[in-house]
Tab-separated table of C-alpha atoms and ligand atoms in Angstrom:
chain	number	residue	atom	x	y	z
A	889	UNK	CA	0.914	-14.705	34.662
A	890	UNK	CA	0.065	-16.726	31.605
A	891	UNK	CA	2.702	-18.187	29.306
A	892	UNK	CA	1.467	-15.900	26.558
A	893	UNK	CA	2.089	-12.857	28.658
A	894	UNK	CA	5.447	-14.064	29.930
A	895	UNK	CA	6.850	-15.442	26.674
A	896	UNK	CA	5.283	-13.206	24.046
A	897	UNK	CA	3.796	-10.004	25.386
A	898	UNK	CA	6.688	-9.191	27.684
A	899	UNK	CA	9.137	-9.910	24.847
A	900	UNK	CA	7.240	-7.865	22.295
A	901	UNK	CA	10.019	-5.297	21.999
A	902	UNK	CA	12.384	-7.954	20.706
A	903	UNK	CA	9.792	-9.339	18.319
A	904	UNK	CA	9.028	-5.862	16.907
A	905	UNK	CA	12.739	-5.273	16.420
A	906	UNK	CA	12.869	-8.528	14.519
A	907	UNK	CA	9.865	-7.573	12.415
A	908	UNK	CA	11.485	-4.232	11.600
A	909	UNK	CA	14.603	-6.030	10.331
A	910	UNK	CA	12.426	-8.441	8.346
A	911	UNK	CA	10.609	-5.541	6.716
A	912	UNK	CA	13.878	-3.803	5.960
A	913	UNK	CA	15.493	-6.856	4.371
A	914	UNK	CA	12.373	-7.580	2.351
A	915	UNK	CA	11.928	-4.004	1.162
A	916	UNK	CA	15.514	-3.745	-0.075
A	917	UNK	CA	15.356	-7.197	-1.670
A	918	UNK	CA	12.070	-6.255	-3.343
A	919	UNK	CA	13.495	-3.034	-4.772
A	920	UNK	CA	16.508	-4.946	-6.034
A	921	UNK	CA	14.264	-7.630	-7.548
A	922	UNK	CA	12.218	-5.068	-9.474
A	923	UNK	CA	15.241	-3.232	-10.853
A	924	UNK	CA	17.164	-6.460	-11.490
A	925	UNK	CA	14.149	-8.230	-12.959
A	926	UNK	CA	13.425	-5.381	-15.339
A	927	UNK	CA	17.058	-5.211	-16.393
A	928	UNK	CA	17.290	-8.965	-16.985
A	929	UNK	CA	14.017	-8.935	-18.884
A	930	UNK	CA	14.998	-6.019	-21.119
A	931	UNK	CA	18.414	-7.498	-21.847
A	932	UNK	CA	16.855	-10.852	-22.617
A	933	UNK	CA	14.316	-9.319	-24.987
A	934	UNK	CA	16.292	-6.576	-26.653
A	935	UNK	CA	20.057	-6.991	-26.324
A	936	UNK	CA	20.841	-9.752	-28.783
A	937	UNK	CA	24.485	-10.400	-27.857
A	938	UNK	CA	23.768	-10.624	-24.118
A	939	UNK	CA	20.596	-12.640	-24.465
A	940	UNK	CA	22.171	-16.015	-23.564
A	941	UNK	CA	23.762	-14.471	-20.483
A	942	UNK	CA	20.436	-13.055	-19.325
A	943	UNK	CA	18.649	-16.348	-19.922
A	944	UNK	CA	21.340	-18.259	-18.031
A	945	UNK	CA	21.124	-15.885	-15.070
A	946	UNK	CA	17.322	-15.950	-14.980
A	947	UNK	CA	17.275	-19.739	-15.056
A	948	UNK	CA	20.027	-19.992	-12.465
A	949	UNK	CA	18.245	-17.629	-10.057
A	950	UNK	CA	14.964	-19.441	-10.498
A	951	UNK	CA	16.253	-22.983	-10.396
A	952	UNK	CA	18.583	-22.931	-7.400
A	953	UNK	CA	17.037	-23.336	-3.955
A	954	UNK	CA	16.906	-20.091	-2.039
A	955	UNK	CA	18.901	-21.659	0.796
A	956	UNK	CA	21.728	-22.603	-1.548
A	957	UNK	CA	21.735	-19.098	-2.985
A	958	UNK	CA	21.905	-17.601	0.448
A	959	UNK	CA	24.905	-19.757	1.370
A	960	UNK	CA	26.471	-19.076	-1.987
A	961	UNK	CA	26.161	-15.296	-1.735
A	962	UNK	CA	27.181	-15.330	1.921
A	963	UNK	CA	30.238	-17.591	1.672
A	964	UNK	CA	31.318	-17.674	-1.974
A	965	UNK	CA	30.856	-14.067	-3.080
A	966	UNK	CA	33.124	-12.583	-0.404
A	967	UNK	CA	35.864	-14.969	-1.577
A	968	UNK	CA	35.303	-14.123	-5.235
A	969	UNK	CA	34.363	-10.438	-5.152
A	970	UNK	CA	35.180	-9.304	-1.620
A	971	UNK	CA	31.478	-8.453	-1.177
A	972	UNK	CA	29.009	-8.559	0.561
A	973	UNK	CA	30.741	-7.769	3.788
A	974	UNK	CA	27.745	-8.046	6.160
A	975	UNK	CA	25.237	-10.820	6.734
A	976	UNK	CA	22.463	-8.296	6.321
A	977	UNK	CA	23.631	-7.424	2.794
A	978	UNK	CA	24.127	-11.080	1.888
A	979	UNK	CA	20.553	-11.673	3.033
A	980	UNK	CA	18.811	-9.142	0.806
A	981	UNK	CA	21.121	-9.837	-2.128
A	982	UNK	CA	20.227	-13.532	-2.112
A	983	UNK	CA	16.511	-12.820	-1.721
A	984	UNK	CA	16.674	-10.147	-4.401
A	985	UNK	CA	18.513	-12.360	-6.860
A	986	UNK	CA	16.001	-15.136	-6.718
A	987	UNK	CA	13.031	-12.818	-7.074
A	988	UNK	CA	14.652	-10.902	-9.908
A	989	UNK	CA	14.740	-14.156	-11.850
A	990	UNK	CA	11.029	-14.690	-11.311
A	991	UNK	CA	10.094	-11.067	-11.940
A	992	UNK	CA	12.138	-11.013	-15.151
A	993	UNK	CA	9.839	-13.696	-16.530
A	994	UNK	CA	6.736	-11.974	-15.152
A	995	UNK	CA	7.755	-8.715	-16.819
A	996	UNK	CA	8.452	-10.480	-20.084
A	997	UNK	CA	5.016	-12.054	-20.120
A	998	UNK	CA	3.525	-8.640	-19.321
A	999	UNK	CA	5.428	-6.924	-22.119
A	1000	UNK	CA	4.447	-9.597	-24.594
A	1001	UNK	CA	0.822	-9.118	-23.576
A	1002	UNK	CA	0.837	-5.451	-24.665
A	1003	UNK	CA	-1.016	-5.482	-27.994
A	1004	UNK	CA	1.300	-4.824	-30.924
A	1005	UNK	CA	-1.152	-2.231	-32.185
A	1006	UNK	CA	-0.596	-0.067	-29.102
A	1007	UNK	CA	3.083	0.160	-29.966
A	1008	UNK	CA	2.384	0.729	-33.639
A	1009	UNK	CA	0.006	3.549	-32.756
A	1010	UNK	CA	2.974	5.159	-31.009
A	1011	UNK	CA	5.281	4.703	-33.976
A	1012	UNK	CA	2.640	6.022	-36.330
A	1013	UNK	CA	2.533	9.371	-34.541
A	1014	UNK	CA	6.320	9.588	-34.733
A	1015	UNK	CA	7.328	8.367	-31.276
A	1016	UNK	CA	10.751	6.770	-31.009
A	1017	UNK	CA	11.112	3.162	-29.853
A	1018	UNK	CA	12.400	4.442	-26.514
A	1019	UNK	CA	9.408	6.746	-26.067
A	1020	UNK	CA	7.036	3.958	-27.012
A	1021	UNK	CA	8.650	1.741	-24.411
A	1022	UNK	CA	8.662	4.249	-21.615
A	1023	UNK	CA	5.260	5.799	-22.213
A	1024	UNK	CA	3.234	2.849	-23.485
A	1025	UNK	CA	4.788	-0.589	-23.086
A	1026	UNK	CA	6.107	-0.325	-19.522
A	1027	UNK	CA	3.031	1.344	-17.966
A	1028	UNK	CA	0.688	-1.123	-19.626
A	1029	UNK	CA	2.901	-3.998	-18.556
A	1030	UNK	CA	2.932	-2.797	-14.933
A	1031	UNK	CA	-0.833	-2.615	-14.970
A	1032	UNK	CA	-1.055	-6.262	-16.030
A	1033	UNK	CA	1.601	-7.677	-13.747
A	1034	UNK	CA	0.880	-5.649	-10.587
A	1035	UNK	CA	-0.833	-8.592	-8.847
A	1036	UNK	CA	2.129	-10.877	-9.620
A	1037	UNK	CA	4.539	-8.287	-8.294
A	1038	UNK	CA	2.615	-8.103	-5.023
A	1039	UNK	CA	2.629	-11.877	-4.873
A	1040	UNK	CA	6.394	-11.929	-5.362
A	1041	UNK	CA	6.773	-9.638	-2.359
A	1042	UNK	CA	4.949	-12.144	-0.184
A	1043	UNK	CA	7.287	-14.858	-1.479
A	1044	UNK	CA	10.216	-12.697	-0.389
A	1045	UNK	CA	8.720	-12.233	3.065
A	1046	UNK	CA	8.343	-15.972	3.533
A	1047	UNK	CA	11.797	-16.803	2.179
A	1048	UNK	CA	13.316	-14.086	4.327
A	1049	UNK	CA	13.001	-16.310	7.419
A	1050	UNK	CA	16.076	-18.110	6.089
A	1051	UNK	CA	18.341	-15.119	6.645
A	1052	UNK	CA	18.146	-15.962	10.357
A	1053	UNK	CA	20.451	-18.860	9.504
A	1054	UNK	CA	23.251	-16.410	8.716
A	1055	UNK	CA	22.437	-14.504	11.929
A	1056	UNK	CA	20.557	-11.581	10.466
A	1057	UNK	CA	18.440	-10.507	13.481
A	1058	UNK	CA	15.063	-10.782	11.772
A	1059	UNK	CA	11.771	-11.811	13.358
A	1060	UNK	CA	12.593	-15.493	12.967
A	1061	UNK	CA	15.974	-15.140	14.650
A	1062	UNK	CA	14.510	-13.211	17.587
A	1063	UNK	CA	11.794	-15.809	17.985
A	1064	UNK	CA	14.336	-18.638	18.029
A	1065	UNK	CA	16.373	-16.720	20.584
A	1066	UNK	CA	13.355	-16.632	22.870
A	1067	UNK	CA	12.667	-20.298	22.259
A	1068	UNK	CA	16.216	-21.170	23.159
A	1069	UNK	CA	16.142	-19.218	26.393
A	1070	UNK	CA	13.214	-21.073	27.970
A	1071	UNK	CA	12.727	-24.068	25.692
A	1072	UNK	CA	9.045	-23.257	25.520
A	1073	UNK	CA	8.350	-23.014	21.803
A	1074	UNK	CA	4.543	-23.220	21.627
A	1075	UNK	CA	3.510	-19.644	22.327
A	1076	UNK	CA	6.504	-17.920	20.771
A	1077	UNK	CA	6.413	-19.797	17.497
A	1078	UNK	CA	2.635	-19.603	17.246
A	1079	UNK	CA	2.806	-15.864	17.782
A	1080	UNK	CA	5.596	-15.593	15.210
A	1081	UNK	CA	3.566	-17.510	12.660
A	1082	UNK	CA	0.642	-15.202	13.363
A	1083	UNK	CA	2.790	-12.122	12.819
A	1084	UNK	CA	4.028	-13.461	9.461
A	1085	UNK	CA	0.482	-14.315	8.415
A	1086	UNK	CA	-0.717	-10.884	9.441
A	1087	UNK	CA	2.086	-9.136	7.586
A	1088	UNK	CA	1.673	-11.158	4.404
A	1089	UNK	CA	-2.090	-10.708	4.522
A	1090	UNK	CA	-1.777	-6.961	5.027
A	1091	UNK	CA	0.675	-6.546	2.169
A	1092	UNK	CA	-1.215	-8.701	-0.294
A	1093	UNK	CA	-4.575	-7.127	0.526
A	1094	UNK	CA	-3.229	-3.592	0.282
A	1095	UNK	CA	-1.309	-4.418	-2.887
A	1096	UNK	CA	-4.294	-5.995	-4.555
A	1097	UNK	CA	-6.538	-3.121	-3.525
A	1098	UNK	CA	-4.083	-0.634	-5.012
A	1099	UNK	CA	-3.763	-2.592	-8.258
A	1100	UNK	CA	-7.520	-2.952	-8.572
A	1101	UNK	CA	-8.010	0.720	-7.795
A	1102	UNK	CA	-5.684	1.644	-10.652
A	1103	UNK	CA	-7.425	-0.687	-13.074
A	1104	UNK	CA	-10.854	0.577	-12.098
A	1105	UNK	CA	-9.699	4.157	-12.470
A	1106	UNK	CA	-8.820	3.333	-16.083
A	1107	UNK	CA	-12.196	1.651	-16.529
A	1108	UNK	CA	-10.619	-1.802	-16.792
A	1109	UNK	CA	-11.874	-4.904	-15.043
A	1110	UNK	CA	-10.210	-5.862	-11.783
A	1111	UNK	CA	-7.416	-8.353	-12.385
B	504	UNK	CA	-3.847	19.656	-59.328
B	505	UNK	CA	-0.356	19.868	-57.809
B	506	UNK	CA	2.574	18.671	-59.783
B	507	UNK	CA	3.894	16.785	-56.743
B	508	UNK	CA	1.373	14.377	-55.202
B	509	UNK	CA	1.015	14.198	-51.428
B	510	UNK	CA	1.707	10.486	-51.639
B	511	UNK	CA	3.241	8.673	-54.585
B	512	UNK	CA	3.596	4.907	-54.453
B	513	UNK	CA	5.895	3.438	-57.080
B	514	UNK	CA	6.074	-0.262	-57.872
B	515	UNK	CA	5.740	-1.252	-54.233
B	516	UNK	CA	6.447	-4.887	-53.453
B	517	UNK	CA	6.317	-6.825	-50.211
B	518	UNK	CA	7.106	-10.449	-49.484
B	519	UNK	CA	6.716	-12.272	-46.208
B	520	UNK	CA	9.172	-15.073	-46.834
B	521	UNK	CA	7.948	-16.855	-49.930
B	522	UNK	CA	4.546	-15.166	-49.757
B	523	UNK	CA	4.251	-12.282	-52.206
B	524	UNK	CA	1.704	-9.978	-50.659
B	525	UNK	CA	2.244	-6.841	-52.767
B	526	UNK	CA	3.326	-7.332	-56.356
B	527	UNK	CA	4.101	-3.962	-57.790
B	528	UNK	CA	1.576	-1.354	-56.703
B	529	UNK	CA	1.752	2.191	-58.058
B	530	UNK	CA	-0.592	5.108	-57.548
B	531	UNK	CA	-0.693	8.782	-56.622
B	532	UNK	CA	-2.751	10.556	-54.008
B	533	UNK	CA	-3.077	14.235	-54.755
B	534	UNK	CA	-3.287	16.836	-52.087
B	535	UNK	CA	-6.782	17.152	-50.693
B	536	UNK	CA	-8.068	14.059	-52.424
B	537	UNK	CA	-9.573	10.912	-50.975
B	538	UNK	CA	-8.605	7.495	-52.295
B	539	UNK	CA	-10.663	4.517	-51.182
B	540	UNK	CA	-9.120	1.100	-51.355
B	541	UNK	CA	-11.377	-1.914	-51.607
B	542	UNK	CA	-10.680	-5.596	-52.083
B	543	UNK	CA	-11.187	-8.993	-50.564
B	544	UNK	CA	-9.701	-9.871	-47.215
B	545	UNK	CA	-6.095	-10.967	-47.673
B	546	UNK	CA	-5.590	-8.972	-50.859
B	547	UNK	CA	-2.869	-6.869	-49.204
B	548	UNK	CA	-4.705	-3.676	-48.286
B	549	UNK	CA	-3.374	-3.450	-44.728
B	550	UNK	CA	0.110	-4.371	-45.832
B	551	UNK	CA	0.003	-1.592	-48.409
B	552	UNK	CA	-0.970	1.030	-45.820
B	553	UNK	CA	1.636	-0.287	-43.405
B	554	UNK	CA	4.321	-0.108	-46.067
B	555	UNK	CA	3.335	3.473	-46.829
B	556	UNK	CA	4.093	4.637	-43.284
B	557	UNK	CA	6.799	2.058	-42.876
B	558	UNK	CA	5.341	-0.029	-40.095
B	559	UNK	CA	6.475	-2.660	-42.604
B	560	UNK	CA	9.593	-2.220	-44.684
B	561	UNK	CA	8.768	-2.711	-48.356
B	562	UNK	CA	10.756	-5.370	-50.189
B	563	UNK	CA	11.065	-3.118	-53.234
B	564	UNK	CA	9.614	0.050	-54.653
B	565	UNK	CA	9.324	3.460	-53.148
B	566	UNK	CA	6.889	5.731	-51.373
B	567	UNK	CA	7.242	9.494	-51.744
B	568	UNK	CA	5.677	11.888	-49.268
B	569	UNK	CA	5.482	15.346	-50.842
B	570	UNK	CA	8.174	14.214	-53.230
B	571	UNK	CA	10.539	12.983	-50.552
B	572	UNK	CA	11.350	9.257	-50.677
B	573	UNK	CA	10.536	7.367	-47.462
B	574	UNK	CA	13.204	4.787	-48.257
B	575	UNK	CA	16.773	5.889	-48.585
B	576	UNK	CA	17.687	8.344	-51.295
B	577	UNK	CA	19.496	6.810	-54.253
B	578	UNK	CA	23.167	7.678	-54.414
B	579	UNK	CA	25.082	8.570	-57.573
B	580	UNK	CA	26.147	4.980	-58.183
B	581	UNK	CA	22.599	3.737	-58.006
B	582	UNK	CA	22.675	2.331	-54.490
B	583	UNK	CA	19.999	3.105	-51.989
B	584	UNK	CA	20.986	4.207	-48.569
B	585	UNK	CA	18.433	3.092	-45.998
B	586	UNK	CA	17.297	5.988	-43.865
B	587	UNK	CA	18.144	5.957	-40.188
B	588	UNK	CA	15.198	5.189	-37.919
B	589	UNK	CA	15.107	8.757	-36.636
B	590	UNK	CA	14.437	10.012	-40.169
B	591	UNK	CA	11.698	7.461	-40.688
B	592	UNK	CA	10.121	8.557	-37.415
B	593	UNK	CA	10.200	12.149	-38.585
B	594	UNK	CA	8.525	11.316	-41.879
B	595	UNK	CA	6.058	8.938	-40.303
B	596	UNK	CA	4.482	11.637	-38.229
B	597	UNK	CA	3.363	13.289	-41.456
B	598	UNK	CA	1.043	10.335	-41.983
B	599	UNK	CA	-1.765	9.858	-39.484
B	600	UNK	CA	-2.817	6.237	-39.125
B	601	UNK	CA	-6.176	4.995	-37.897
B	602	UNK	CA	-6.378	1.290	-37.117
B	603	UNK	CA	-9.253	-1.133	-37.190
B	604	UNK	CA	-8.681	-1.903	-33.497
B	605	UNK	CA	-8.462	1.786	-32.420
B	606	UNK	CA	-5.293	1.093	-30.426
B	607	UNK	CA	-5.875	3.811	-27.863
B	608	UNK	CA	-3.552	3.729	-24.874
B	609	UNK	CA	-5.730	2.503	-22.016
B	610	UNK	CA	-3.740	4.126	-19.206
B	611	UNK	CA	-4.081	7.639	-20.606
B	612	UNK	CA	-7.194	9.798	-20.683
B	613	UNK	CA	-8.688	10.860	-23.982
B	614	UNK	CA	-6.814	14.166	-23.789
B	615	UNK	CA	-3.708	12.275	-22.701
B	616	UNK	CA	-3.875	10.094	-25.804
B	617	UNK	CA	-4.240	13.122	-28.053
B	618	UNK	CA	-1.507	15.337	-26.532
B	619	UNK	CA	1.058	12.556	-26.156
B	620	UNK	CA	2.699	12.973	-29.546
B	621	UNK	CA	2.415	16.777	-29.730
B	622	UNK	CA	4.127	16.923	-26.318
B	623	UNK	CA	6.827	14.366	-26.858
B	624	UNK	CA	7.389	14.282	-30.587
B	625	UNK	CA	6.786	17.903	-31.518
B	626	UNK	CA	7.814	19.100	-28.062
B	627	UNK	CA	4.950	21.538	-27.773
B	628	UNK	CA	4.219	23.290	-24.501
B	629	UNK	CA	1.560	21.522	-22.478
B	630	UNK	CA	-0.915	24.370	-22.718
B	631	UNK	CA	-0.583	24.650	-26.475
B	632	UNK	CA	-0.853	20.869	-26.829
B	633	UNK	CA	-4.062	20.818	-24.814
B	634	UNK	CA	-5.539	23.651	-26.870
B	635	UNK	CA	-4.642	21.737	-30.029
B	636	UNK	CA	-6.092	18.518	-28.621
B	637	UNK	CA	-9.344	20.275	-27.760
B	638	UNK	CA	-9.550	21.535	-31.305
B	639	UNK	CA	-9.008	18.007	-32.639
B	640	UNK	CA	-11.576	16.529	-30.249
B	641	UNK	CA	-14.073	19.147	-31.404
B	642	UNK	CA	-13.528	18.013	-34.980
B	643	UNK	CA	-14.548	14.494	-33.993
B	644	UNK	CA	-17.403	15.799	-31.816
B	645	UNK	CA	-15.973	14.571	-28.523
B	646	UNK	CA	-15.179	17.820	-26.745
B	647	UNK	CA	-16.880	16.681	-23.562
B	648	UNK	CA	-14.955	13.395	-23.216
B	649	UNK	CA	-11.433	14.698	-22.611
B	650	UNK	CA	-11.056	13.421	-19.078
B	651	UNK	CA	-12.506	9.949	-19.668
B	652	UNK	CA	-10.381	6.850	-20.008
B	653	UNK	CA	-10.754	4.939	-23.300
B	654	UNK	CA	-12.267	1.836	-21.680
B	655	UNK	CA	-15.309	3.892	-20.708
B	656	UNK	CA	-16.073	4.925	-24.291
B	657	UNK	CA	-18.131	3.184	-26.939
B	658	UNK	CA	-16.313	1.743	-29.950
B	659	UNK	CA	-17.401	4.621	-32.130
B	660	UNK	CA	-16.133	7.136	-29.609
B	661	UNK	CA	-12.836	5.288	-29.285
B	662	UNK	CA	-12.316	5.356	-33.017
B	663	UNK	CA	-13.058	9.071	-33.113
B	664	UNK	CA	-10.493	9.657	-30.370
B	665	UNK	CA	-8.018	7.672	-32.452
B	666	UNK	CA	-8.777	9.982	-35.377
B	667	UNK	CA	-8.262	13.030	-33.144
B	668	UNK	CA	-4.962	11.582	-31.924
B	669	UNK	CA	-3.749	11.240	-35.496
B	670	UNK	CA	-5.017	14.708	-36.450
B	671	UNK	CA	-3.129	16.272	-33.549
B	672	UNK	CA	0.151	15.722	-35.379
B	673	UNK	CA	-1.282	17.793	-38.237
B	674	UNK	CA	-0.297	15.145	-40.747
B	675	UNK	CA	-0.028	15.687	-44.479
B	676	UNK	CA	-2.297	12.710	-45.048
B	677	UNK	CA	-4.453	10.294	-43.083
B	678	UNK	CA	-4.408	6.541	-43.585
B	679	UNK	CA	-7.472	4.601	-42.440
B	680	UNK	CA	-7.337	0.819	-42.196
B	681	UNK	CA	-10.934	-0.445	-42.042
B	682	UNK	CA	-11.845	2.116	-39.380
B	683	UNK	CA	-15.395	0.840	-38.956
B	684	UNK	CA	-14.887	-2.905	-39.357
B	685	UNK	CA	-14.802	-3.717	-35.661
B	686	UNK	CA	-17.748	-1.480	-34.795
B	687	UNK	CA	-21.336	-2.472	-34.235
B	688	UNK	CA	-23.370	-1.387	-37.279
B	689	UNK	CA	-25.175	1.336	-35.330
B	690	UNK	CA	-21.847	2.953	-34.432
B	691	UNK	CA	-20.301	3.098	-37.892
B	692	UNK	CA	-22.202	6.212	-38.973
B	693	UNK	CA	-20.710	8.501	-36.342
B	694	UNK	CA	-17.222	7.546	-37.536
B	695	UNK	CA	-18.070	7.774	-41.222
B	696	UNK	CA	-19.634	11.190	-40.637
B	697	UNK	CA	-16.393	12.449	-39.111
B	698	UNK	CA	-14.447	11.021	-42.043
B	699	UNK	CA	-16.748	12.692	-44.545
B	700	UNK	CA	-16.241	15.988	-42.742
B	701	UNK	CA	-12.485	15.561	-42.876
B	702	UNK	CA	-12.727	14.802	-46.572
B	703	UNK	CA	-14.875	17.894	-47.117
B	704	UNK	CA	-12.273	19.975	-45.259
B	705	UNK	CA	-9.706	18.943	-47.837
B	706	UNK	CA	-7.852	16.298	-45.820
B	707	UNK	CA	-5.740	13.990	-47.953
B	708	UNK	CA	-6.849	10.468	-47.148
B	709	UNK	CA	-6.358	6.845	-48.096
B	710	UNK	CA	-9.241	4.785	-46.766
B	711	UNK	CA	-9.296	1.014	-46.753
B	712	UNK	CA	-12.938	0.171	-46.308
B	713	UNK	CA	-15.737	-2.278	-46.808
B	714	UNK	CA	-18.264	0.576	-46.639
B	715	UNK	CA	-19.142	0.748	-50.312
B	716	UNK	CA	-21.419	3.763	-49.843
B	717	UNK	CA	-18.517	5.717	-48.374
B	718	UNK	CA	-16.137	4.636	-51.132
B	719	UNK	CA	-18.706	5.574	-53.731
B	720	UNK	CA	-19.711	9.033	-52.618
B	721	UNK	CA	-16.869	10.309	-50.422
B	722	UNK	CA	-13.838	9.462	-52.503
B	723	UNK	CA	-12.218	10.937	-55.565
B	724	UNK	CA	-10.683	7.676	-56.685
B	725	UNK	CA	-11.278	4.043	-55.888
B	726	UNK	CA	-8.639	1.319	-56.092
B	727	UNK	CA	-9.620	-2.329	-56.184
B	728	UNK	CA	-6.804	-4.493	-54.914
B	729	UNK	CA	-6.579	-8.144	-55.831
B	730	UNK	CA	-3.720	-10.468	-54.927
B	731	UNK	CA	-1.357	-7.622	-54.206
B	732	UNK	CA	-2.012	-5.738	-57.408
B	733	UNK	CA	-4.312	-2.930	-58.424
B	734	UNK	CA	-6.856	-4.715	-60.552
B	735	UNK	CA	-9.103	-1.756	-61.199
B	736	UNK	CA	-8.903	1.935	-60.514
B	737	UNK	CA	-10.725	5.090	-61.401
B	738	UNK	CA	-13.289	7.596	-60.232
B	739	UNK	CA	-16.026	5.964	-58.137
B	740	UNK	CA	-18.657	6.346	-60.854
B	741	UNK	CA	-16.527	4.347	-63.205
B	742	UNK	CA	-15.396	1.652	-60.758
B	743	UNK	CA	-18.852	1.139	-59.327
B	744	UNK	CA	-20.841	1.877	-62.480
B	745	UNK	CA	-18.794	0.192	-65.175
B	746	UNK	CA	-15.919	-1.858	-63.796
B	747	UNK	CA	-13.619	-3.199	-66.483
B	748	UNK	CA	-12.341	-6.134	-64.491
B	749	UNK	CA	-14.499	-9.196	-64.078
B	750	UNK	CA	-13.106	-9.806	-60.560
B	751	UNK	CA	-13.994	-6.296	-59.486
B	752	UNK	CA	-17.481	-6.750	-60.877
B	753	UNK	CA	-17.883	-9.958	-58.877
B	754	UNK	CA	-16.502	-8.382	-55.716
B	755	UNK	CA	-18.865	-5.438	-56.004
B	756	UNK	CA	-21.915	-7.512	-56.773
B	757	UNK	CA	-21.260	-9.522	-53.607
B	758	UNK	CA	-20.729	-6.359	-51.560
B	759	UNK	CA	-23.702	-4.454	-52.898
B	760	UNK	CA	-26.366	-7.132	-52.795
C	356	ADP	N1	3.536	-9.959	-40.721
C	356	ADP	C1	3.106	-10.876	-41.622
C	356	ADP	N2	3.751	-12.044	-41.771
C	356	ADP	C2	3.332	-12.956	-42.670
C	356	ADP	N3	2.275	-12.811	-43.451
C	356	ADP	C3	1.576	-11.675	-43.352
C	356	ADP	C4	1.942	-10.644	-42.434
C	356	ADP	N4	1.070	-9.617	-42.557
C	356	ADP	C5	0.188	-9.992	-43.491
C	356	ADP	N5	0.481	-11.220	-43.987
C	356	ADP	C6	-0.247	-11.927	-45.054
C	356	ADP	O1	-0.360	-11.053	-46.143
C	356	ADP	C7	-1.603	-11.233	-46.797
C	356	ADP	C8	-2.294	-9.888	-46.911
C	356	ADP	O2	-2.648	-9.445	-45.647
C	356	ADP	P1	-3.310	-8.031	-45.393
C	356	ADP	O3	-2.433	-6.974	-45.979
C	356	ADP	O4	-3.613	-7.946	-43.959
C	356	ADP	O5	-4.638	-8.137	-46.253
C	356	ADP	P2	-5.978	-7.305	-46.129
C	356	ADP	O6	-5.724	-6.127	-45.240
C	356	ADP	O7	-6.308	-6.917	-47.528
C	356	ADP	O8	-6.996	-8.219	-45.567
C	356	ADP	C9	-2.388	-12.245	-45.986
C	356	ADP	O9	-2.254	-13.489	-46.630
C	356	ADP	C10	-1.669	-12.260	-44.675
C	356	ADP	O10	-1.753	-13.519	-44.067
C	357	MG	MG1	-6.607	-5.611	-43.379
């Protein structure tokens, strides 16, 4: 029986479980980052009185190391707000916060790239500012920033390995468990790296293909 | 001629900071008539159109659409109450605007571009909106392009879709801001043809243009704008044949040579 079979193949159930948790944490964090990023971006651009608050939050989320944020959400927030009450929640909140800071800036760049004339064409046919935003500005922005959004998801996947530190049973934690049982790290960690590479590659390829498909459908050049 | 003009512009002024772009412009556009506006680049033509449909807020003066002031009505003690945005939106849809850069929405099909405002602003039923859009596309000779996306059209086709999009709101008047200036020369005719047809159908239009032939034989009046003021105005025969202003004469001789 080879080491690969003994240490990796026979433990595949545990590794898949870990991957499932990784995917779950990342998916929730990603959803939070999109909603939070859009909110921060819109407040920053359009809600004058709250603009400094939004800028401060965006900068804070972007400038603090993800590990510090994770510790901060996991240990400080429960003291301050009585939440989050599970490690799992603390994990996706921290990941989501950081990415929402980055996505807020991505969205802003995308919104600013929508030609002013496209908005004015909306106003000139009598659309309200809200309608112009929802029907013209946001869809065009999404079209431009789709590749960056996909990229941000891969950042989340890679950062998500840190949630193992607060005992969220993700792929990384399961891998380290196996390492610590037999003290034979080579095969397990190599396999783990390969799984992360495979996952990131799959997501970014599929995401890019989808974004390009949309652009081509509209007759636009691939991004 | 109607007593109340479709568009009346009264002493319109616009500053951008210290820069005075419009310095008291007044003119009427009667129902069914075509007014061409010519003038050097930077003379304020675009700003004037944009003030008329309030994409820019005028610094002073007033624009009346069918006798109704676009700015706030004047109260008894002489103060003007600025209209709420919702009112301006309502009045704006009575003025179709066609831009130099077409400004079609790239993520919507041709039909999608045309039905957008009828659906969402006039709240028409989808079926009725599509029927209306098909009618408008027929007027610009693009019936067969409904399902295309704008990026797959030629410039001339895009501009005609933009005209159809504006027509779909059944506006009281159409404003054209250099509609052929960003087109290759061989594509300008298809757009100008559509505009001539609209004019012949009795559409009220203000056309900012560098196409002197169009201004000369498709319009009822020609305005020559210089430095934010109307320097010369009259029927095309007069403006082109015997301009009173020296500047207008110079401008035309450069354009027509
Ligand atoms: N939003 C703006 N802010 C500052 N200056 C402007 C703005 N829009 C136009 N201008 C200035 O107003 C002048 C007239 O511009 P415009 O109306 O576009 O002229 P035209 O359409 O006749 O070429 C130009 O000097 C231009 O730079
Ligand atoms: Mg102009």
